[in-house]
């Protein structure tokens, strides 16, 4: 066993292996074969954690750590397209079905200042796991040259996972990298995890250095892509970090959670709607122009079809419900025939809407009847 790490029973290792999709097992075995007998290879982090929790994903988070072998040479030998990141000695591989895999050199890290990018140095598996954020993300499945499998983790990792507890690895974790606080809220919402007292104790330190941690705002943007962004935002608030978000953002994002098909674009527009300075927030989170444009359209009088992003945003914001404009099937019920005539009337309707002629669906119906009566 690697010094300082806990090794768990073979049953746990087997359960992780079995839960991995075939493509992950095949890639793992191929990496093991190409690495040679003196090198070591382990799958770490999210894929191992989720396999133990019974969380199935069509595209699991595959993060392989290698030590004792040149990672760039190993990535080349695999024959898959990859992008090389020389600063950290990592390769991002592209699988044929479109998913990505991280192949990383085992390393240890230090922080020159709070919020600064970590400075990497070569290390062991134990070093690599010790640099991570939460104990539940330090579980690692190692595949040995003889195909034997070992499940390892930092002390207490498996117990924390069994109790669904988020525990930072050390007392300065959030001070070094405040983005871990937001990442923890995302994990808590996604997996139903609870904050360890040590996590709550570190929240003030994270807030003190938040302004100096650009990665924190990248994590806030990623929060909008969660299936339940409102739940993640609620965790931040309950943990004492509500100041990271505009005052009414949590309640609005929770409304989106209640819908069956959450949408990151809607989530971003909702967040901007609560910001005192939406342009500044959009820039800080690198949201692009689309959320602000959607929000602007939602505040116009122009009608949009039900289930469109504009219509849904108006409902979420409790704006005056816009009417549903007439569509082709409505005109057919008035006696129009499918074909060029229908197309001409639909085009005429669209032009009248742009000119602001209608305030209701009934206005449209009356106008169409008048238009057709005039031989339009």
C-alpha positions as a printed Julia matrix, in Angstrom:
376×3 Matrix{Float64}:
   0.0    0.0     0.0
   1.18   3.54   -0.78
   2.36   5.15    2.44
  -0.26   7.33    4.14
  -3.19   6.03    2.11
  -5.92   3.69    3.24
  -6.46   0.52    1.22
  -9.95  -0.92    1.13
 -11.22  -4.44    0.64
 -11.08  -6.07   -2.81
 -14.89  -6.03   -2.93
 -14.9   -2.24   -3.12
 -12.28  -2.28   -5.88
 -14.27  -4.86   -7.84
 -17.49  -2.88   -7.49
 -15.82   0.23   -8.91
 -14.33  -1.73  -11.82
 -17.68  -3.35  -12.64
 -19.51  -0.03  -12.54
 -17.21   1.58  -15.1
 -18.48   1.64  -18.7
 -16.69  -0.74  -21.08
 -14.83   2.08  -22.82
 -13.34   3.16  -19.48
 -12.22  -0.38  -18.59
 -10.69  -0.86  -22.02
  -8.79   2.41  -21.82
  -7.63   1.63  -18.28
  -6.29  -1.78  -19.34
  -4.58  -0.27  -22.36
  -2.9    2.39  -20.22
  -1.75  -0.3   -17.82
  -0.3   -2.34  -20.68
   1.55   0.59  -22.26
   2.93   1.94  -18.97
   5.29  -0.94  -18.27
   5.8   -2.9   -15.09
   7.69  -0.14  -13.25
   5.06   2.56  -13.71
   1.76   2.89  -11.86
  -1.66   3.93  -13.14
  -4.79   4.85  -11.17
  -8.25   6.17  -11.94
  -9.04   8.9    -9.41
 -11.74  11.32   -8.39
 -15.25  11.64   -9.73
 -15.55   8.35  -11.63
 -14.5    6.32   -8.57
 -16.66   8.36   -6.2
 -19.75   8.05   -8.39
 -19.23   4.33   -8.98
 -19.23   3.75   -5.22
 -22.36   5.86   -4.86
 -24.11   3.96   -7.65
 -24.38   7.08   -9.8
 -24.45   6.09  -13.45
 -23.24   8.43  -16.15
 -23.01   7.92  -19.89
 -19.9   10.15  -19.86
 -18.12   9.63  -16.52
 -15.4   11.99  -15.35
 -12.31   9.94  -16.25
  -9.13  11.23  -14.62
  -6.12   8.9   -14.79
  -2.98   9.57  -12.75
   0.33   8.11  -13.91
   3.68   8.1   -12.18
   6.93   6.49  -13.28
   6.12   7.02  -16.96
   6.25   9.93  -19.41
   2.63  11.02  -19.84
   3.12  12.72  -23.2
   4.75   9.59  -24.61
   1.98   7.47  -23.13
  -0.71   9.65  -24.7
   1.05   9.4   -28.04
   1.26   5.61  -27.78
  -2.48   5.38  -27.2
  -3.06   6.71  -30.7
  -5.92   8.99  -29.65
  -6.11  12.74  -30.42
  -4.96  14.75  -27.42
  -4.07  18.25  -26.27
  -0.89  18.59  -24.25
  -0.74  20.96  -21.24
   2.98  21.34  -20.5
   2.69  23.42  -17.31
   0.96  20.59  -15.42
   2.18  17.66  -17.49
  -1.37  16.68  -18.48
  -2.9   15.36  -21.69
  -6.61  15.72  -22.52
  -7.57  12.79  -24.72
 -10.53  12.76  -27.11
 -12.43   9.48  -27.32
 -14.19   8.44  -30.55
 -17.67   8.94  -29.06
 -16.82  12.58  -28.27
 -16.04  12.46  -24.53
 -12.72  13.52  -23.02
 -10.27  11.91  -20.62
  -7.58  13.55  -18.51
  -4.24  11.77  -18.3
  -2.15  13.5   -15.65
   1.3   13.19  -14.18
   1.2   12.59  -10.43
   2.16  15.84   -8.76
   2.2   17.85   -5.59
   1.29  21.52   -5.47
   1.99  24.67   -3.51
   0.36  28.11   -3.55
   2.5   31.23   -3.65
  -0.49  33.33   -2.58
  -4.16  32.85   -1.81
  -6.1   32.37   -5.04
  -2.97  32.13   -7.17
  -2.56  29.25   -9.62
  -0.88  26.27   -7.94
   2.78  25.6    -8.62
   3.23  21.94   -9.67
   6.09  19.62   -8.78
   6.51  15.91   -9.59
   4.99  13.65   -6.97
   3.48  10.29   -6.08
  -0.12   9.09   -6.01
  -0.34  10.11   -2.35
   0.91  13.62   -3.25
  -1.61  13.84   -6.06
  -4.54  12.82   -3.9
  -3.45  15.14   -1.07
  -3.6   18.18   -3.38
  -7.31  17.66   -4.11
 -10.29  19.47   -2.63
 -12.47  17.04   -0.64
 -11.83  13.63    0.87
 -14.56  11.99   -1.27
 -12.59  13.03   -4.36
  -9.41  11.26   -3.21
 -10.59   7.7    -3.84
  -8.42   5.97   -6.43
  -8.63   2.65   -8.23
  -5.16   1.36   -9.08
  -4.73  -1.34  -11.72
  -1.58  -3.41  -11.22
   0.42  -5.12  -14.01
  -1.18  -8.48  -13.14
  -4.68  -6.91  -13.46
  -5.11  -6.92   -9.66
  -7.11  -3.94   -8.51
  -6.62  -1.84   -5.37
  -8.95   0.85   -4.03
  -7.06   3.53   -2.11
  -7.9    6.86   -0.53
  -6.8    9.53    1.88
  -7.63   8.63    5.52
 -11.37   8.78    6.17
 -12.32   9.13    2.49
 -14.53   6.05    2.25
 -16.21   6.76    5.59
 -16.99  10.29    4.44
 -18.49   8.93    1.25
 -20.62   6.41    3.15
 -21.97   9.26    5.29
 -22.24  11.57    2.26
 -20.02  14.13    3.94
 -18.0   16.87    2.23
 -14.8   17.37    4.2
 -11.92  19.61    3.03
  -8.56  17.87    3.11
  -6.74  20.42    5.24
  -7.31  23.57    7.28
  -6.11  26.0     4.55
  -7.96  24.36    1.67
 -10.4   27.23    0.99
  -7.8   29.86    1.76
  -5.54  28.41   -0.92
  -8.36  28.06   -3.45
 -11.72  29.66   -2.66
 -13.26  28.07   -5.78
 -13.43  24.84   -3.78
 -16.32  26.32   -1.81
 -18.47  26.69   -4.94
 -17.34  23.32   -6.27
 -18.46  21.81   -2.98
 -21.92  23.36   -3.33
 -22.2   21.94   -6.84
 -21.28  18.47   -5.57
 -23.62  18.75   -2.58
 -26.55  19.61   -4.87
 -25.73  16.92   -7.41
 -25.05  14.05   -5.0
 -26.96  14.99   -1.84
 -23.88  15.58    0.32
 -23.67  17.32    3.69
 -21.12  19.84    4.88
 -18.58  18.66    7.45
 -18.04  21.17   10.29
 -14.55  21.8     8.9
 -16.08  22.98    5.62
 -18.33  25.46    7.41
 -15.41  26.69    9.48
 -13.48  27.54    6.31
 -16.23  29.57    4.6
 -15.03  32.95    6.01
 -11.54  32.29    4.67
 -12.98  31.58    1.21
 -14.98  34.81    1.25
 -11.91  36.81    2.28
  -9.95  35.69   -0.8
 -12.84  35.32   -3.27
 -12.03  38.57   -5.09
  -8.49  37.28   -5.7
  -9.6   33.86   -6.97
 -10.69  34.02  -10.62
 -11.39  30.28  -10.58
 -14.23  30.92   -8.11
 -16.17  32.8   -10.79
 -15.5   30.02  -13.29
 -17.08  27.64  -10.76
 -20.09  29.95  -10.37
 -20.57  29.78  -14.13
 -20.34  25.97  -14.01
 -23.02  26.03  -11.3
 -25.47  27.31  -13.92
 -24.91  24.08  -15.9
 -25.91  21.84  -13.0
 -29.22  19.98  -13.23
 -30.31  21.89  -10.09
 -28.47  25.23   -9.99
 -30.91  26.58   -7.41
 -30.04  23.78   -5.0
 -26.32  24.55   -5.38
 -27.02  28.24   -4.78
 -29.09  27.34   -1.71
 -26.18  25.34   -0.28
 -23.91  28.37   -0.68
 -26.43  30.53    1.16
 -26.99  27.99    3.93
 -23.23  27.67    4.39
 -22.9   31.43    4.9
 -21.66  32.33    1.43
 -24.8   33.96    0.06
 -22.86  37.16   -0.66
 -21.28  35.43   -3.66
 -24.64  35.75   -5.44
 -27.12  38.61   -5.94
 -29.68  38.82   -3.16
 -32.71  37.24   -4.88
 -30.81  34.81   -7.13
 -31.39  31.7    -5.02
 -35.18  31.86   -5.05
 -35.32  32.42   -8.82
 -32.89  29.62   -9.59
 -34.92  27.3    -7.37
 -37.94  28.02   -9.57
 -35.9   26.74  -12.49
 -35.0   23.6   -10.51
 -38.7   22.8   -10.26
 -39.0   22.56  -14.04
 -38.36  19.28  -15.82
 -35.78  20.63  -18.25
 -33.41  23.16  -16.65
 -31.45  25.24  -19.14
 -28.05  26.93  -18.49
 -29.05  29.87  -20.69
 -32.19  30.43  -18.63
 -30.2   30.07  -15.41
 -27.7   32.69  -16.57
 -30.49  35.09  -17.61
 -32.21  34.62  -14.24
 -28.96  35.34  -12.43
 -28.42  38.54  -14.45
 -31.97  39.65  -13.72
 -31.11  39.84  -10.01
 -27.78  41.66  -10.36
 -27.48  45.39   -9.57
 -24.88  45.6   -12.36
 -25.73  42.79  -14.81
 -23.1   43.78  -17.37
 -20.35  43.58  -14.77
 -21.58  40.19  -13.55
 -21.79  38.85  -17.11
 -18.2   39.94  -17.69
 -16.94  38.49  -14.43
 -18.57  35.1   -15.1
 -17.69  35.2   -18.81
 -21.32  34.53  -19.75
 -21.13  36.0   -23.23
 -23.94  38.05  -24.79
 -26.73  35.48  -25.08
 -28.12  35.58  -21.49
 -28.41  39.39  -21.49
 -30.01  39.34  -24.95
 -32.55  36.74  -23.8
 -33.36  38.82  -20.72
 -33.87  41.9   -22.87
 -36.24  40.05  -25.21
 -38.24  38.75  -22.24
 -38.86  42.34  -21.14
 -40.34  43.4   -24.49
 -44.01  43.24  -25.47
 -43.29  40.92  -28.35
 -45.17  37.6   -28.08
 -43.25  34.32  -28.15
 -44.53  30.75  -28.49
 -45.14  28.73  -25.34
 -42.06  26.72  -24.26
 -39.7   29.17  -25.99
 -36.84  30.45  -23.78
 -38.4   33.93  -23.78
 -41.79  32.62  -22.69
 -40.28  30.41  -19.97
 -38.14  33.28  -18.67
 -41.19  35.53  -18.43
 -42.98  32.87  -16.41
 -40.01  32.44  -14.07
 -39.73  36.2   -13.57
 -43.49  36.58  -13.02
 -43.71  39.12  -15.82
 -47.1   39.89  -17.33
 -47.95  36.65  -19.14
 -47.61  37.27  -22.87
 -50.21  35.79  -25.11
 -49.37  32.83  -27.33
 -49.3   34.09  -30.93
 -51.28  32.4   -33.67
 -49.51  29.59  -35.45
 -50.13  27.69  -38.64
 -52.54  25.19  -37.12
 -54.67  28.05  -35.77
 -54.98  29.54  -39.24
 -55.95  26.18  -40.68
 -58.85  26.06  -38.21
 -60.04  29.38  -39.67
 -60.41  27.75  -43.05
 -57.08  28.54  -44.67
 -55.47  25.82  -46.75
 -51.93  24.57  -46.29
 -49.65  26.01  -48.92
 -48.66  29.43  -50.27
 -51.77  31.18  -48.9
 -50.98  30.01  -45.36
 -47.38  31.15  -45.73
 -48.44  34.61  -46.91
 -50.79  35.11  -43.97
 -48.17  33.93  -41.47
 -45.65  36.36  -42.95
 -48.21  39.17  -42.75
 -48.9   38.33  -39.1
 -45.2   38.39  -38.26
 -44.83  41.82  -39.85
 -47.8   43.18  -37.9
 -46.33  41.85  -34.64
 -43.02  43.56  -35.35
 -44.94  46.8   -35.84
 -46.53  46.38  -32.41
 -50.1   46.14  -33.7
 -51.31  43.37  -31.37
 -51.76  43.23  -27.59
 -53.54  39.88  -27.37
 -54.29  36.66  -29.2
 -57.82  37.94  -29.82
 -56.33  40.99  -31.55
 -54.54  38.63  -33.9
 -57.67  36.59  -34.58
 -59.7   39.72  -35.34
 -56.98  41.1   -37.59
 -56.64  37.85  -39.55
 -60.42  37.67  -40.1
 -60.45  41.28  -41.28
 -57.42  40.67  -43.47
 -58.98  37.62  -45.09
 -62.29  39.43  -45.51
 -60.49  42.05  -47.56
 -59.09  39.36  -49.8
 -55.61  39.44  -48.22
